[in-house]
Amino acid sequence: NLLENARRHGAPPIEVRVNRADGMAELRVSDHGPGIPDAEREDVFRPFHRFAGGGDRGGTGLGLALVRQIARRHGGDARYLGREPSGSCFVVSLDASLSPAR
């Protein structure tokens, strides 16, 4: 979902980074598009919310809500960070100390 959103709503280059720090694994997906206004930065994680500046680019408004819900169920979170001078950065963090699934 994060990669598809960056492709659909952002602008190249799209950057993907994975880091591990303080017992958490972080996935960062960044783009160089218009970004999200401060007033909507938490709203984009609500089910069925569609960014007002997103135009008619498809989607149901469920993707980011599901990303956050899944991350939280695995001991992490999903959040939005802006980029300067423009663009978006979404970060998904997960508890890196969890045992692998069997």
JSON list of C-alpha atoms in Angstrom, two decimals:
[
{"chain": "A", "resi": 1, "resn": "ASN", "atom": "CA", "xyz": [0.00, 0.00, 0.00]},
{"chain": "A", "resi": 2, "resn": "LEU", "atom": "CA", "xyz": [2.72, 2.50, 0.89]},
{"chain": "A", "resi": 3, "resn": "LEU", "atom": "CA", "xyz": [4.58, 1.91, -2.37]},
{"chain": "A", "resi": 4, "resn": "GLU", "atom": "CA", "xyz": [1.40, 2.09, -4.44]},
{"chain": "A", "resi": 5, "resn": "ASN", "atom": "CA", "xyz": [0.36, 5.31, -2.70]},
{"chain": "A", "resi": 6, "resn": "ALA", "atom": "CA", "xyz": [3.78, 6.85, -3.37]},
{"chain": "A", "resi": 7, "resn": "ARG", "atom": "CA", "xyz": [3.51, 5.87, -7.03]},
{"chain": "A", "resi": 8, "resn": "ARG", "atom": "CA", "xyz": [-0.08, 7.04, -7.38]},
{"chain": "A", "resi": 9, "resn": "HIS", "atom": "CA", "xyz": [-0.02, 10.26, -5.34]},
{"chain": "A", "resi": 10, "resn": "GLY", "atom": "CA", "xyz": [3.65, 11.23, -5.09]},
{"chain": "A", "resi": 11, "resn": "ALA", "atom": "CA", "xyz": [6.42, 12.00, -7.54]},
{"chain": "A", "resi": 12, "resn": "PRO", "atom": "CA", "xyz": [9.75, 10.30, -8.26]},
{"chain": "A", "resi": 13, "resn": "PRO", "atom": "CA", "xyz": [12.12, 9.41, -6.94]},
{"chain": "A", "resi": 14, "resn": "ILE", "atom": "CA", "xyz": [10.45, 7.03, -4.51]},
{"chain": "A", "resi": 15, "resn": "GLU", "atom": "CA", "xyz": [12.80, 5.90, -1.76]},
{"chain": "A", "resi": 16, "resn": "VAL", "atom": "CA", "xyz": [12.47, 2.81, 0.44]},
{"chain": "A", "resi": 17, "resn": "ARG", "atom": "CA", "xyz": [14.64, 2.38, 3.52]},
{"chain": "A", "resi": 18, "resn": "VAL", "atom": "CA", "xyz": [14.71, -0.25, 6.24]},
{"chain": "A", "resi": 19, "resn": "ASN", "atom": "CA", "xyz": [16.42, 0.44, 9.56]},
{"chain": "A", "resi": 20, "resn": "ARG", "atom": "CA", "xyz": [16.64, -1.22, 12.94]},
{"chain": "A", "resi": 21, "resn": "ALA", "atom": "CA", "xyz": [17.01, 0.85, 16.10]},
{"chain": "A", "resi": 22, "resn": "ASP", "atom": "CA", "xyz": [15.98, 0.60, 19.75]},
{"chain": "A", "resi": 23, "resn": "GLY", "atom": "CA", "xyz": [14.41, -2.84, 19.26]},
{"chain": "A", "resi": 24, "resn": "MET", "atom": "CA", "xyz": [12.22, -1.66, 16.39]},
{"chain": "A", "resi": 25, "resn": "ALA", "atom": "CA", "xyz": [12.43, -2.34, 12.67]},
{"chain": "A", "resi": 26, "resn": "GLU", "atom": "CA", "xyz": [11.41, 0.66, 10.56]},
{"chain": "A", "resi": 27, "resn": "LEU", "atom": "CA", "xyz": [10.25, 0.76, 6.96]},
{"chain": "A", "resi": 28, "resn": "ARG", "atom": "CA", "xyz": [10.29, 4.25, 5.41]},
{"chain": "A", "resi": 29, "resn": "VAL", "atom": "CA", "xyz": [8.67, 5.04, 2.08]},
{"chain": "A", "resi": 30, "resn": "SER", "atom": "CA", "xyz": [9.33, 8.56, 0.81]},
{"chain": "A", "resi": 31, "resn": "ASP", "atom": "CA", "xyz": [8.43, 10.47, -2.34]},
{"chain": "A", "resi": 32, "resn": "HIS", "atom": "CA", "xyz": [8.86, 13.97, -3.75]},
{"chain": "A", "resi": 33, "resn": "GLY", "atom": "CA", "xyz": [5.21, 14.80, -4.47]},
{"chain": "A", "resi": 34, "resn": "PRO", "atom": "CA", "xyz": [3.07, 17.58, -3.00]},
{"chain": "A", "resi": 35, "resn": "GLY", "atom": "CA", "xyz": [2.87, 16.05, 0.49]},
{"chain": "A", "resi": 36, "resn": "ILE", "atom": "CA", "xyz": [-0.11, 16.19, 2.86]},
{"chain": "A", "resi": 37, "resn": "PRO", "atom": "CA", "xyz": [-1.28, 19.36, 4.63]},
{"chain": "A", "resi": 38, "resn": "ASP", "atom": "CA", "xyz": [-0.70, 19.47, 8.39]},
{"chain": "A", "resi": 39, "resn": "ALA", "atom": "CA", "xyz": [-4.46, 19.43, 9.06]},
{"chain": "A", "resi": 40, "resn": "GLU", "atom": "CA", "xyz": [-4.84, 16.02, 7.36]},
{"chain": "A", "resi": 41, "resn": "ARG", "atom": "CA", "xyz": [-1.75, 14.18, 8.60]},
{"chain": "A", "resi": 42, "resn": "GLU", "atom": "CA", "xyz": [-3.63, 12.06, 11.16]},
{"chain": "A", "resi": 43, "resn": "ASP", "atom": "CA", "xyz": [-6.87, 11.91, 9.17]},
{"chain": "A", "resi": 44, "resn": "VAL", "atom": "CA", "xyz": [-5.21, 9.90, 6.38]},
{"chain": "A", "resi": 45, "resn": "PHE", "atom": "CA", "xyz": [-5.10, 6.95, 8.80]},
{"chain": "A", "resi": 46, "resn": "ARG", "atom": "CA", "xyz": [-8.87, 7.00, 9.41]},
{"chain": "A", "resi": 47, "resn": "PRO", "atom": "CA", "xyz": [-10.91, 4.38, 7.49]},
{"chain": "A", "resi": 48, "resn": "PHE", "atom": "CA", "xyz": [-12.47, 5.71, 4.28]},
{"chain": "A", "resi": 49, "resn": "HIS", "atom": "CA", "xyz": [-10.67, 9.04, 4.52]},
{"chain": "A", "resi": 50, "resn": "ARG", "atom": "CA", "xyz": [-9.44, 10.28, 1.16]},
{"chain": "A", "resi": 51, "resn": "PHE", "atom": "CA", "xyz": [-7.00, 13.16, 1.02]},
{"chain": "A", "resi": 52, "resn": "ALA", "atom": "CA", "xyz": [-8.84, 16.21, -0.34]},
{"chain": "A", "resi": 53, "resn": "GLY", "atom": "CA", "xyz": [-5.92, 17.14, -2.61]},
{"chain": "A", "resi": 54, "resn": "GLY", "atom": "CA", "xyz": [-5.61, 13.62, -3.99]},
{"chain": "A", "resi": 55, "resn": "GLY", "atom": "CA", "xyz": [-7.93, 14.18, -6.93]},
{"chain": "A", "resi": 56, "resn": "ASP", "atom": "CA", "xyz": [-9.62, 11.20, -8.54]},
{"chain": "A", "resi": 57, "resn": "ARG", "atom": "CA", "xyz": [-6.72, 8.77, -8.49]},
{"chain": "A", "resi": 58, "resn": "GLY", "atom": "CA", "xyz": [-8.68, 5.79, -7.22]},
{"chain": "A", "resi": 59, "resn": "GLY", "atom": "CA", "xyz": [-8.53, 4.02, -3.90]},
{"chain": "A", "resi": 60, "resn": "THR", "atom": "CA", "xyz": [-11.05, 3.41, -1.15]},
{"chain": "A", "resi": 61, "resn": "GLY", "atom": "CA", "xyz": [-9.43, 5.22, 1.76]},
{"chain": "A", "resi": 62, "resn": "LEU", "atom": "CA", "xyz": [-8.79, 1.96, 3.61]},
{"chain": "A", "resi": 63, "resn": "GLY", "atom": "CA", "xyz": [-5.13, 1.24, 2.85]},
{"chain": "A", "resi": 64, "resn": "LEU", "atom": "CA", "xyz": [-3.41, 3.46, 5.40]},
{"chain": "A", "resi": 65, "resn": "ALA", "atom": "CA", "xyz": [-5.96, 2.57, 8.09]},
{"chain": "A", "resi": 66, "resn": "LEU", "atom": "CA", "xyz": [-5.15, -1.10, 7.54]},
{"chain": "A", "resi": 67, "resn": "VAL", "atom": "CA", "xyz": [-1.39, -0.45, 7.51]},
{"chain": "A", "resi": 68, "resn": "ARG", "atom": "CA", "xyz": [-1.63, 1.29, 10.89]},
{"chain": "A", "resi": 69, "resn": "GLN", "atom": "CA", "xyz": [-3.94, -1.35, 12.39]},
{"chain": "A", "resi": 70, "resn": "ILE", "atom": "CA", "xyz": [-1.67, -4.22, 11.31]},
{"chain": "A", "resi": 71, "resn": "ALA", "atom": "CA", "xyz": [1.45, -2.43, 12.58]},
{"chain": "A", "resi": 72, "resn": "ARG", "atom": "CA", "xyz": [-0.16, -1.77, 15.96]},
{"chain": "A", "resi": 73, "resn": "ARG", "atom": "CA", "xyz": [-1.23, -5.39, 16.31]},
{"chain": "A", "resi": 74, "resn": "HIS", "atom": "CA", "xyz": [2.42, -6.32, 15.86]},
{"chain": "A", "resi": 75, "resn": "GLY", "atom": "CA", "xyz": [3.70, -3.97, 18.56]},
{"chain": "A", "resi": 76, "resn": "GLY", "atom": "CA", "xyz": [4.45, -1.04, 16.28]},
{"chain": "A", "resi": 77, "resn": "ASP", "atom": "CA", "xyz": [2.79, 1.88, 14.56]},
{"chain": "A", "resi": 78, "resn": "ALA", "atom": "CA", "xyz": [2.46, 3.76, 11.28]},
{"chain": "A", "resi": 79, "resn": "ARG", "atom": "CA", "xyz": [2.95, 7.50, 11.03]},
{"chain": "A", "resi": 80, "resn": "TYR", "atom": "CA", "xyz": [3.35, 10.28, 8.52]},
{"chain": "A", "resi": 81, "resn": "LEU", "atom": "CA", "xyz": [6.35, 12.58, 8.36]},
{"chain": "A", "resi": 82, "resn": "GLY", "atom": "CA", "xyz": [6.51, 15.45, 5.92]},
{"chain": "A", "resi": 83, "resn": "ARG", "atom": "CA", "xyz": [9.55, 16.16, 3.80]},
{"chain": "A", "resi": 84, "resn": "GLU", "atom": "CA", "xyz": [11.13, 19.52, 3.13]},
{"chain": "A", "resi": 85, "resn": "PRO", "atom": "CA", "xyz": [10.61, 21.28, 0.81]},
{"chain": "A", "resi": 86, "resn": "SER", "atom": "CA", "xyz": [7.90, 18.88, -0.42]},
{"chain": "A", "resi": 87, "resn": "GLY", "atom": "CA", "xyz": [6.95, 15.24, -0.42]},
{"chain": "A", "resi": 88, "resn": "SER", "atom": "CA", "xyz": [5.80, 12.56, 1.97]},
{"chain": "A", "resi": 89, "resn": "CYS", "atom": "CA", "xyz": [7.47, 10.04, 4.21]},
{"chain": "A", "resi": 90, "resn": "PHE", "atom": "CA", "xyz": [5.45, 7.22, 5.77]},
{"chain": "A", "resi": 91, "resn": "VAL", "atom": "CA", "xyz": [7.11, 5.17, 8.51]},
{"chain": "A", "resi": 92, "resn": "VAL", "atom": "CA", "xyz": [5.96, 1.74, 9.67]},
{"chain": "A", "resi": 93, "resn": "SER", "atom": "CA", "xyz": [7.66, 0.48, 12.82]},
{"chain": "A", "resi": 94, "resn": "LEU", "atom": "CA", "xyz": [7.44, -3.07, 14.12]},
{"chain": "A", "resi": 95, "resn": "ASP", "atom": "CA", "xyz": [8.77, -4.72, 17.25]},
{"chain": "A", "resi": 96, "resn": "ALA", "atom": "CA", "xyz": [11.98, -6.37, 16.02]},
{"chain": "A", "resi": 97, "resn": "SER", "atom": "CA", "xyz": [12.18, -8.62, 19.08]},
{"chain": "A", "resi": 98, "resn": "LEU", "atom": "CA", "xyz": [9.14, -10.68, 18.07]},
{"chain": "A", "resi": 99, "resn": "SER", "atom": "CA", "xyz": [9.83, -14.28, 17.13]},
{"chain": "A", "resi": 100, "resn": "PRO", "atom": "CA", "xyz": [9.38, -15.24, 13.48]},
{"chain": "A", "resi": 101, "resn": "ALA", "atom": "CA", "xyz": [6.08, -16.91, 12.55]},
{"chain": "A", "resi": 102, "resn": "ARG", "atom": "CA", "xyz": [6.13, -20.67, 12.17]}
]
